[in-house]
Tab-separated table of C-alpha atoms and ligand atoms in Angstrom:
chain	number	residue	atom	x	y	z
A	1	UNK	CA	-4.417	7.980	-26.540
A	2	UNK	CA	-3.127	11.184	-25.070
A	3	UNK	CA	-1.683	14.188	-26.838
A	4	UNK	CA	1.505	14.088	-24.792
A	5	UNK	CA	4.839	13.095	-26.263
A	6	UNK	CA	7.964	11.514	-24.899
A	7	UNK	CA	11.403	12.616	-26.095
A	8	UNK	CA	14.850	11.223	-25.563
A	9	UNK	CA	17.417	13.803	-24.451
A	10	UNK	CA	21.084	13.975	-25.476
A	11	UNK	CA	21.999	12.181	-22.271
A	12	UNK	CA	19.709	9.293	-23.135
A	13	UNK	CA	16.973	10.151	-20.677
A	14	UNK	CA	13.314	10.064	-21.516
A	15	UNK	CA	11.496	13.303	-20.895
A	16	UNK	CA	7.752	13.556	-21.026
A	17	UNK	CA	6.092	16.551	-22.503
A	18	UNK	CA	2.829	16.209	-20.697
A	19	UNK	CA	-0.172	18.275	-21.568
A	20	UNK	CA	-0.974	19.395	-18.038
A	21	UNK	CA	-4.351	20.715	-19.146
A	22	UNK	CA	-5.504	17.108	-19.451
A	23	UNK	CA	-5.140	16.838	-15.651
A	24	UNK	CA	-3.970	13.277	-15.909
A	25	UNK	CA	-0.655	13.484	-14.119
A	26	UNK	CA	-0.592	11.027	-11.230
A	27	UNK	CA	-0.364	12.384	-7.701
A	28	UNK	CA	1.755	9.677	-6.171
A	29	UNK	CA	4.242	6.988	-7.044
A	30	UNK	CA	4.683	3.956	-4.837
A	31	UNK	CA	8.254	2.804	-5.303
A	32	UNK	CA	8.640	-0.757	-4.085
A	33	UNK	CA	12.412	-0.532	-3.857
A	34	UNK	CA	12.791	-4.161	-2.816
A	35	UNK	CA	10.687	-7.083	-1.688
A	36	UNK	CA	13.353	-8.045	0.854
A	37	UNK	CA	12.098	-7.572	4.402
A	38	UNK	CA	13.097	-8.952	7.793
A	39	UNK	CA	9.428	-9.059	8.837
A	40	UNK	CA	6.885	-11.595	7.601
A	41	UNK	CA	3.494	-10.013	8.218
A	42	UNK	CA	0.699	-12.311	7.047
A	43	UNK	CA	-1.247	-9.402	5.516
A	44	UNK	CA	1.606	-7.930	3.478
A	45	UNK	CA	0.348	-6.089	0.397
A	46	UNK	CA	3.232	-7.378	-1.722
A	47	UNK	CA	2.329	-9.999	-4.301
A	48	UNK	CA	2.425	-13.618	-3.231
A	49	UNK	CA	5.167	-14.178	-5.822
A	50	UNK	CA	7.825	-11.939	-4.335
A	51	UNK	CA	10.520	-10.529	-6.614
A	52	UNK	CA	14.049	-11.688	-5.905
A	53	UNK	CA	16.957	-9.413	-5.032
A	54	UNK	CA	18.856	-10.229	-8.217
A	55	UNK	CA	16.043	-8.784	-10.346
A	56	UNK	CA	15.988	-5.386	-8.598
A	57	UNK	CA	16.537	-2.127	-10.448
A	58	UNK	CA	19.963	-0.562	-10.122
A	59	UNK	CA	20.627	2.698	-8.308
A	60	UNK	CA	20.868	4.514	-11.632
A	61	UNK	CA	17.532	3.052	-12.782
A	62	UNK	CA	15.775	4.225	-9.629
A	63	UNK	CA	17.361	7.656	-9.909
A	64	UNK	CA	16.039	7.923	-13.454
A	65	UNK	CA	12.593	6.869	-12.221
A	66	UNK	CA	12.739	9.724	-9.695
A	67	UNK	CA	13.647	12.231	-12.396
A	68	UNK	CA	10.969	10.964	-14.744
A	69	UNK	CA	8.435	11.110	-11.907
A	70	UNK	CA	9.321	14.736	-11.254
A	71	UNK	CA	9.023	15.561	-14.940
A	72	UNK	CA	5.669	13.839	-15.149
A	73	UNK	CA	4.321	16.100	-12.427
A	74	UNK	CA	4.071	13.509	-9.678
A	75	UNK	CA	3.973	15.198	-6.282
A	76	UNK	CA	4.716	12.474	-3.759
A	77	UNK	CA	7.020	9.511	-3.788
A	78	UNK	CA	6.349	6.729	-1.319
A	79	UNK	CA	9.520	4.747	-0.763
A	80	UNK	CA	8.284	1.361	0.178
A	81	UNK	CA	9.079	-2.324	-0.015
A	82	UNK	CA	9.371	-4.919	1.424
A	83	UNK	CA	11.587	-2.890	3.636
A	84	UNK	CA	13.057	0.064	1.688
A	85	UNK	CA	15.901	0.562	4.177
A	86	UNK	CA	17.231	-2.843	3.066
A	87	UNK	CA	18.504	-0.999	-0.022
A	88	UNK	CA	22.004	0.329	0.662
A	89	UNK	CA	21.502	3.031	-1.926
A	90	UNK	CA	18.391	4.509	-0.316
A	91	UNK	CA	20.339	7.717	0.295
A	92	UNK	CA	21.050	8.136	-3.435
A	93	UNK	CA	17.419	7.533	-4.309
A	94	UNK	CA	16.126	9.972	-1.687
A	95	UNK	CA	18.595	12.619	-2.787
A	96	UNK	CA	17.532	12.289	-6.419
A	97	UNK	CA	13.851	12.322	-5.487
A	98	UNK	CA	14.261	15.516	-3.480
A	99	UNK	CA	16.290	17.073	-6.289
A	100	UNK	CA	13.447	16.202	-8.670
A	101	UNK	CA	11.001	18.168	-6.557
A	102	UNK	CA	9.186	15.184	-5.070
A	103	UNK	CA	7.782	15.047	-1.550
A	104	UNK	CA	9.459	11.956	-0.123
A	105	UNK	CA	7.762	9.596	2.284
A	106	UNK	CA	9.615	6.618	3.743
A	107	UNK	CA	7.279	3.720	4.552
A	108	UNK	CA	9.241	1.550	6.933
A	109	UNK	CA	8.962	-1.115	9.593
A	110	UNK	CA	11.893	0.674	11.199
A	111	UNK	CA	13.798	-2.338	12.466
A	112	UNK	CA	16.856	-1.851	10.221
A	113	UNK	CA	17.226	1.885	10.774
A	114	UNK	CA	19.977	3.581	12.741
A	115	UNK	CA	19.756	7.160	13.973
A	116	UNK	CA	22.739	8.326	11.905
A	117	UNK	CA	21.190	6.936	8.749
A	118	UNK	CA	17.850	8.573	9.425
A	119	UNK	CA	19.587	11.884	10.046
A	120	UNK	CA	21.498	11.535	6.803
A	121	UNK	CA	18.301	10.733	4.911
A	122	UNK	CA	16.678	13.808	6.386
A	123	UNK	CA	19.639	15.946	5.385
A	124	UNK	CA	19.407	14.578	1.851
A	125	UNK	CA	15.766	15.621	1.597
A	126	UNK	CA	13.574	12.958	3.207
A	127	UNK	CA	10.353	14.742	4.159
A	128	UNK	CA	8.279	12.267	6.122
A	129	UNK	CA	8.418	8.909	7.896
A	130	UNK	CA	5.557	6.440	8.040
A	131	UNK	CA	6.309	3.804	10.636
A	132	UNK	CA	4.297	0.598	10.655
A	133	UNK	CA	3.482	-1.207	13.873
A	134	UNK	CA	1.952	-4.647	14.259
A	135	UNK	CA	0.573	-4.004	17.763
A	136	UNK	CA	1.595	-2.164	20.920
A	137	UNK	CA	1.829	-5.394	22.870
A	138	UNK	CA	5.452	-6.339	22.100
A	139	UNK	CA	4.897	-10.065	22.325
A	140	UNK	CA	1.898	-10.032	20.026
A	141	UNK	CA	3.697	-7.669	17.643
A	142	UNK	CA	6.628	-10.090	17.450
A	143	UNK	CA	4.282	-12.974	16.757
A	144	UNK	CA	2.399	-11.166	14.000
A	145	UNK	CA	5.608	-10.054	12.260
A	146	UNK	CA	7.525	-13.265	13.033
A	147	UNK	CA	10.330	-10.990	14.207
A	148	UNK	CA	11.741	-10.698	17.705
A	149	UNK	CA	12.236	-7.408	19.498
A	150	UNK	CA	10.628	-5.219	16.845
A	151	UNK	CA	8.765	-2.941	19.236
A	152	UNK	CA	11.897	-1.644	20.992
A	153	UNK	CA	13.392	-0.733	17.647
A	154	UNK	CA	10.218	0.991	16.511
A	155	UNK	CA	10.136	2.994	19.745
A	156	UNK	CA	13.675	4.169	18.975
A	157	UNK	CA	12.778	5.119	15.406
A	158	UNK	CA	9.695	7.053	16.496
A	159	UNK	CA	11.805	8.963	19.016
A	160	UNK	CA	14.535	9.745	16.484
A	161	UNK	CA	12.030	10.978	13.924
A	162	UNK	CA	10.720	13.503	16.432
A	163	UNK	CA	14.217	14.456	17.639
A	164	UNK	CA	15.116	15.108	14.018
A	165	UNK	CA	12.052	17.296	13.719
A	166	UNK	CA	10.369	15.280	11.000
A	167	UNK	CA	6.669	14.535	10.608
A	168	UNK	CA	5.677	11.048	11.716
A	169	UNK	CA	2.744	8.857	10.751
A	170	UNK	CA	2.029	5.596	12.533
A	171	UNK	CA	0.476	2.936	10.364
A	172	UNK	CA	-1.417	0.254	12.267
A	173	UNK	CA	-3.040	-2.505	10.213
A	174	UNK	CA	-5.968	-3.802	12.241
A	175	UNK	CA	-7.390	-7.340	12.373
A	176	UNK	CA	-8.908	-9.802	14.786
A	177	UNK	CA	-5.556	-10.562	16.430
A	178	UNK	CA	-4.800	-6.991	17.556
A	179	UNK	CA	-8.172	-5.249	17.360
A	180	UNK	CA	-8.705	-5.100	21.131
A	181	UNK	CA	-5.609	-2.950	21.463
A	182	UNK	CA	-6.909	-0.103	19.302
A	183	UNK	CA	-7.274	2.329	22.254
A	184	UNK	CA	-3.666	1.572	23.262
A	185	UNK	CA	-2.516	2.048	19.651
A	186	UNK	CA	-4.119	5.497	19.631
A	187	UNK	CA	-2.481	6.368	22.986
A	188	UNK	CA	0.856	5.136	21.675
A	189	UNK	CA	0.623	7.357	18.597
A	190	UNK	CA	-0.009	10.397	20.779
A	191	UNK	CA	2.790	9.436	23.145
A	192	UNK	CA	5.407	9.171	20.396
A	193	UNK	CA	4.331	12.498	18.891
A	194	UNK	CA	2.860	11.235	15.628
A	195	UNK	CA	0.808	13.799	13.749
A	196	UNK	CA	-1.190	11.153	11.961
A	197	UNK	CA	-2.351	7.608	12.614
A	198	UNK	CA	-3.631	5.285	9.957
A	199	UNK	CA	-5.966	2.728	11.455
A	200	UNK	CA	-6.180	0.457	8.481
A	201	UNK	CA	-8.455	-2.541	8.611
A	202	UNK	CA	-6.887	-5.213	6.468
A	203	UNK	CA	-7.833	-5.325	2.795
A	204	UNK	CA	-8.076	-8.914	1.667
A	205	UNK	CA	-5.924	-9.594	-1.340
A	206	UNK	CA	-2.528	-11.266	-1.844
A	207	UNK	CA	-1.183	-12.513	1.510
A	208	UNK	CA	-4.144	-11.217	3.464
A	209	UNK	CA	-6.564	-13.181	1.304
A	210	UNK	CA	-4.600	-16.346	2.106
A	211	UNK	CA	-4.873	-15.479	5.807
A	212	UNK	CA	-8.412	-14.139	5.770
A	213	UNK	CA	-9.872	-16.535	8.318
A	214	UNK	CA	-7.029	-15.733	10.724
A	215	UNK	CA	-7.468	-11.980	10.333
A	216	UNK	CA	-11.140	-11.197	9.763
A	217	UNK	CA	-12.763	-9.403	12.711
A	218	UNK	CA	-16.445	-9.792	13.459
A	219	UNK	CA	-18.826	-7.079	12.363
A	220	UNK	CA	-19.416	-6.220	16.021
A	221	UNK	CA	-15.690	-5.818	16.655
A	222	UNK	CA	-15.387	-3.651	13.562
A	223	UNK	CA	-18.300	-1.434	14.664
A	224	UNK	CA	-16.600	-0.958	18.004
A	225	UNK	CA	-13.422	0.269	16.280
A	226	UNK	CA	-15.469	2.810	14.341
A	227	UNK	CA	-16.838	4.135	17.626
A	228	UNK	CA	-13.400	4.266	19.224
A	229	UNK	CA	-11.945	6.121	16.248
A	230	UNK	CA	-14.801	8.633	16.128
A	231	UNK	CA	-14.421	9.385	19.815
A	232	UNK	CA	-10.634	9.714	19.509
A	233	UNK	CA	-10.897	11.982	16.469
A	234	UNK	CA	-13.009	14.424	18.493
A	235	UNK	CA	-10.866	14.209	21.608
A	236	UNK	CA	-7.557	14.550	19.770
A	237	UNK	CA	-8.459	17.376	17.386
A	238	UNK	CA	-5.329	19.432	16.744
A	239	UNK	CA	-3.111	16.683	18.209
A	240	UNK	CA	-3.565	13.601	16.066
A	241	UNK	CA	-5.258	13.113	12.714
A	242	UNK	CA	-6.709	9.628	12.385
A	243	UNK	CA	-7.363	8.031	9.014
A	244	UNK	CA	-9.717	5.094	9.238
A	245	UNK	CA	-9.744	2.454	6.517
A	246	UNK	CA	-12.802	0.251	6.869
A	247	UNK	CA	-12.820	-3.426	5.932
A	248	UNK	CA	-14.495	-3.846	2.579
A	249	UNK	CA	-16.454	-6.795	3.839
A	250	UNK	CA	-18.545	-4.666	6.167
A	251	UNK	CA	-19.076	-1.691	3.891
A	252	UNK	CA	-22.208	-0.912	1.904
A	253	UNK	CA	-20.266	0.416	-1.058
A	254	UNK	CA	-16.685	-0.360	-1.985
A	255	UNK	CA	-13.788	2.031	-1.713
A	256	UNK	CA	-12.491	3.668	-4.907
A	257	UNK	CA	-9.469	1.395	-4.897
A	258	UNK	CA	-6.292	3.286	-5.813
A	259	UNK	CA	-8.567	6.316	-6.205
A	260	UNK	CA	-9.736	4.701	-9.442
A	261	UNK	CA	-7.618	2.635	-11.840
A	262	UNK	CA	-4.966	4.719	-13.593
A	263	UNK	CA	-6.230	7.969	-12.117
A	264	UNK	CA	-3.751	9.016	-9.469
A	265	UNK	CA	-1.234	6.362	-8.473
A	266	UNK	CA	1.614	4.521	-10.162
A	267	UNK	CA	3.303	1.518	-8.617
A	268	UNK	CA	6.823	0.498	-9.629
A	269	UNK	CA	7.944	-2.961	-8.524
A	270	UNK	CA	11.522	-3.805	-7.450
A	271	UNK	CA	12.321	-5.101	-10.946
A	272	UNK	CA	10.855	-2.017	-12.625
A	273	UNK	CA	7.435	-3.218	-13.714
A	274	UNK	CA	4.962	-0.352	-13.736
A	275	UNK	CA	1.562	-1.273	-12.325
A	276	UNK	CA	-1.705	0.602	-11.875
A	277	UNK	CA	-1.960	-1.005	-8.426
A	278	UNK	CA	0.314	-3.073	-6.223
A	279	UNK	CA	-1.770	-6.239	-6.788
A	280	UNK	CA	-2.346	-5.783	-10.524
A	281	UNK	CA	-0.131	-8.722	-11.423
A	282	UNK	CA	-2.824	-11.012	-10.048
A	283	UNK	CA	-5.054	-10.036	-12.992
A	284	UNK	CA	-4.924	-11.859	-16.326
A	285	UNK	CA	-4.676	-10.133	-19.691
A	286	UNK	CA	-2.570	-7.175	-18.614
A	287	UNK	CA	0.774	-6.235	-20.140
A	288	UNK	CA	3.150	-4.551	-17.755
A	289	UNK	CA	5.768	-2.231	-19.177
A	290	UNK	CA	9.109	-1.819	-17.483
A	291	UNK	CA	10.884	1.440	-16.675
A	292	UNK	CA	14.001	-0.174	-18.136
A	293	UNK	CA	12.570	0.088	-21.629
A	294	UNK	CA	9.722	2.588	-21.730
A	295	UNK	CA	9.362	6.087	-20.303
A	296	UNK	CA	7.283	6.383	-17.162
A	297	UNK	CA	5.063	9.075	-18.676
A	298	UNK	CA	4.392	7.001	-21.768
A	299	UNK	CA	3.492	3.979	-19.649
A	300	UNK	CA	1.196	6.071	-17.472
A	301	UNK	CA	-0.577	7.697	-20.376
A	302	UNK	CA	-0.671	4.888	-22.930
A	303	UNK	CA	0.313	1.613	-21.281
A	304	UNK	CA	-2.097	-1.264	-21.960
A	305	UNK	CA	-2.439	-2.137	-18.270
A	306	UNK	CA	-3.333	1.455	-17.364
A	307	UNK	CA	-5.832	1.844	-20.183
A	308	UNK	CA	-7.595	-1.458	-19.508
A	309	UNK	CA	-9.729	-0.312	-16.548
A	310	UNK	CA	-9.286	3.435	-16.740
A	311	UNK	CA	-12.487	5.474	-16.721
A	312	UNK	CA	-15.847	3.707	-16.859
A	313	UNK	CA	-16.232	2.310	-20.399
A	314	UNK	CA	-15.111	-1.184	-19.365
A	315	UNK	CA	-17.824	-1.515	-16.724
A	316	UNK	CA	-20.617	-4.052	-16.736
A	317	UNK	CA	-23.939	-3.802	-14.946
A	318	UNK	CA	-24.762	-2.871	-12.223
A	319	UNK	CA	-21.831	-0.416	-12.249
A	320	UNK	CA	-22.418	0.774	-15.807
A	321	UNK	CA	-25.702	2.487	-14.978
A	322	UNK	CA	-24.925	3.276	-11.329
A	323	UNK	CA	-24.798	6.908	-10.163
A	324	UNK	CA	-21.769	6.069	-7.994
A	325	UNK	CA	-19.602	4.864	-10.864
A	326	UNK	CA	-17.506	8.045	-10.901
A	327	UNK	CA	-17.223	7.936	-7.106
A	328	UNK	CA	-15.925	4.438	-6.415
A	329	UNK	CA	-15.111	3.268	-9.960
A	330	UNK	CA	-16.667	-0.083	-9.260
A	331	UNK	CA	-14.426	-0.793	-6.262
A	332	UNK	CA	-11.340	-2.948	-6.518
A	333	UNK	CA	-10.449	-4.775	-9.735
A	334	UNK	CA	-8.120	-7.182	-7.964
A	335	UNK	CA	-10.744	-8.120	-5.408
A	336	UNK	CA	-13.379	-8.479	-8.141
A	337	UNK	CA	-11.105	-10.897	-9.984
A	338	UNK	CA	-10.030	-12.825	-6.900
A	339	UNK	CA	-13.608	-13.396	-5.796
A	340	UNK	CA	-15.556	-13.595	-9.065
A	341	UNK	CA	-12.977	-14.603	-11.687
A	342	UNK	CA	-13.618	-11.462	-13.772
A	343	UNK	CA	-11.894	-8.176	-12.963
A	344	UNK	CA	-14.591	-6.236	-14.847
A	345	UNK	CA	-17.302	-7.464	-12.507
A	346	UNK	CA	-18.614	-5.267	-9.730
A	347	UNK	CA	-16.473	-5.677	-6.631
A	348	UNK	CA	-18.476	-8.026	-4.337
A	349	UNK	CA	-17.810	-5.521	-1.549
A	350	UNK	CA	-20.659	-3.547	-3.117
A	351	UNK	CA	-24.109	-4.329	-1.785
A	352	UNK	CA	-25.403	-4.045	-5.369
A	353	UNK	CA	-23.214	-6.912	-6.549
A	354	UNK	CA	-25.220	-10.124	-7.047
A	355	UNK	CA	-22.462	-11.932	-5.135
A	356	UNK	CA	-22.397	-9.605	-2.161
A	357	UNK	CA	-24.660	-11.551	0.190
A	358	UNK	CA	-22.902	-14.852	-0.331
A	359	UNK	CA	-19.528	-13.236	0.081
A	360	UNK	CA	-20.439	-11.252	3.193
A	361	UNK	CA	-21.907	-14.412	4.744
A	362	UNK	CA	-18.613	-16.204	4.177
A	363	UNK	CA	-16.717	-13.378	5.851
A	364	UNK	CA	-19.096	-13.415	8.796
A	365	UNK	CA	-18.695	-17.143	9.170
A	366	UNK	CA	-14.902	-16.880	9.102
A	367	UNK	CA	-14.891	-14.023	11.569
A	368	UNK	CA	-16.748	-16.159	14.106
A	369	UNK	CA	-14.639	-19.256	13.809
A	370	UNK	CA	-13.023	-20.233	17.094
A	371	UNK	CA	-10.654	-22.553	15.310
A	372	UNK	CA	-8.390	-19.752	14.080
A	373	UNK	CA	-5.908	-21.031	11.491
A	374	UNK	CA	-2.168	-20.505	11.831
A	375	UNK	CA	-0.740	-17.598	9.861
A	376	UNK	CA	0.787	-18.251	6.480
A	377	UNK	CA	3.721	-15.913	6.898
A	378	UNK	CA	4.996	-13.791	4.048
A	379	UNK	CA	8.072	-15.684	2.910
A	380	UNK	CA	9.494	-16.516	-0.452
A	381	UNK	CA	7.625	-19.664	-1.556
A	382	UNK	CA	5.409	-19.874	1.567
A	383	UNK	CA	2.115	-19.475	-0.231
A	384	UNK	CA	2.920	-22.262	-2.688
A	385	UNK	CA	3.944	-24.561	0.169
A	386	UNK	CA	0.746	-23.798	2.085
A	387	UNK	CA	-1.348	-24.430	-1.032
A	388	UNK	CA	0.296	-27.835	-1.514
A	389	UNK	CA	-0.302	-28.730	2.112
B	401	SF4	FE1	-19.941	1.375	-7.091
B	401	SF4	FE2	-20.587	-0.369	-9.031
B	401	SF4	FE3	-21.586	-0.670	-6.576
B	401	SF4	FE4	-22.404	1.354	-8.116
B	401	SF4	S1	-22.729	-0.837	-8.511
B	401	SF4	S2	-21.882	1.474	-5.937
B	401	SF4	S3	-20.474	1.866	-9.204
B	401	SF4	S4	-19.434	-0.790	-7.190
B	402	FES	FE1	-5.757	-3.709	-7.312
B	402	FES	FE2	-7.673	-2.723	-5.740
B	402	FES	S1	-5.867	-3.838	-5.162
B	402	FES	S2	-7.418	-2.405	-7.866
């Protein structure tokens, strides 16, 4: 338990008195404002059981979350979804976030945005736009998102962001069905004036796990992307920063998922559940507090779900005695559970996991299949229907 306390003010707000010397304030908060989204990407990081609109937090709830985040010492707020611009009160939330001293990043597919709205958001304090693209080939992009005409709209948004003098990041999830276009994706990012490009190989949980065989690139194709990115990083120094997220399945050691459980990131779902990671609801035995009835700081510092896999005490072998345990924190708990049935097991992405070989062989086999399955698109109820079929 931490030494910090949480007090209720005269106006009924919860204020955390955080002992900053304990260096445990999170860096970022991912605010999933809604799970509504006009796109249906088959690798969406939202849970397979999407939250319905009628369960979403109110404007006042989200504004309180922003204030509590500022008081807790959080630096960045990532306004995400679903599609965050589907919330009509996004302006109110952005304004409150900026007023609370948070750096505000809008993570958007862009297709619902209008220039006037973007300008208003900027004027209210929006600091940064992260625009996701499915591909640069418009037809393929439409197919992947199950949405027609998305690319034209994204081109408009990218242009407006630059006209409004805001920083722009392009986020390009990469998989076997768009991987050949990586050079064009890099060119596109330069052309639209992005300062940063995230080339993010898909991470296989939630929807992506259901679509793994349709998305998994071969090891050879992955290696090629690493070469392309390295070359582009050199060539575009001072023009474009490229972040490269490698697919777990081809790594020797896993990534420190979420930067380590309960170490730097908080996720708040549309209905107000506070999670240590966006996929945490897939794990059994966790109790998720809600911002409607417990202060954000208290949840972060003392919540059962945050404490469960925080630090290294929960680890089993081989992680427990591994010199990398404070580097990658045993990888991803959600992936460990999905693939081994125990979230405290070593993530099979790690070459030291006893299950690694078997698991990597499965990925390799899927990546070479010529009989590529149809996408299971991200829709309310789609995963259950597919499972029945
Ligand atoms: Fe990381 Fe555990 Fe693998 Fe060591 S054994 S590298 S701590 S996942
Ligand atoms: Fe949950 Fe990695 S996705 S810990």
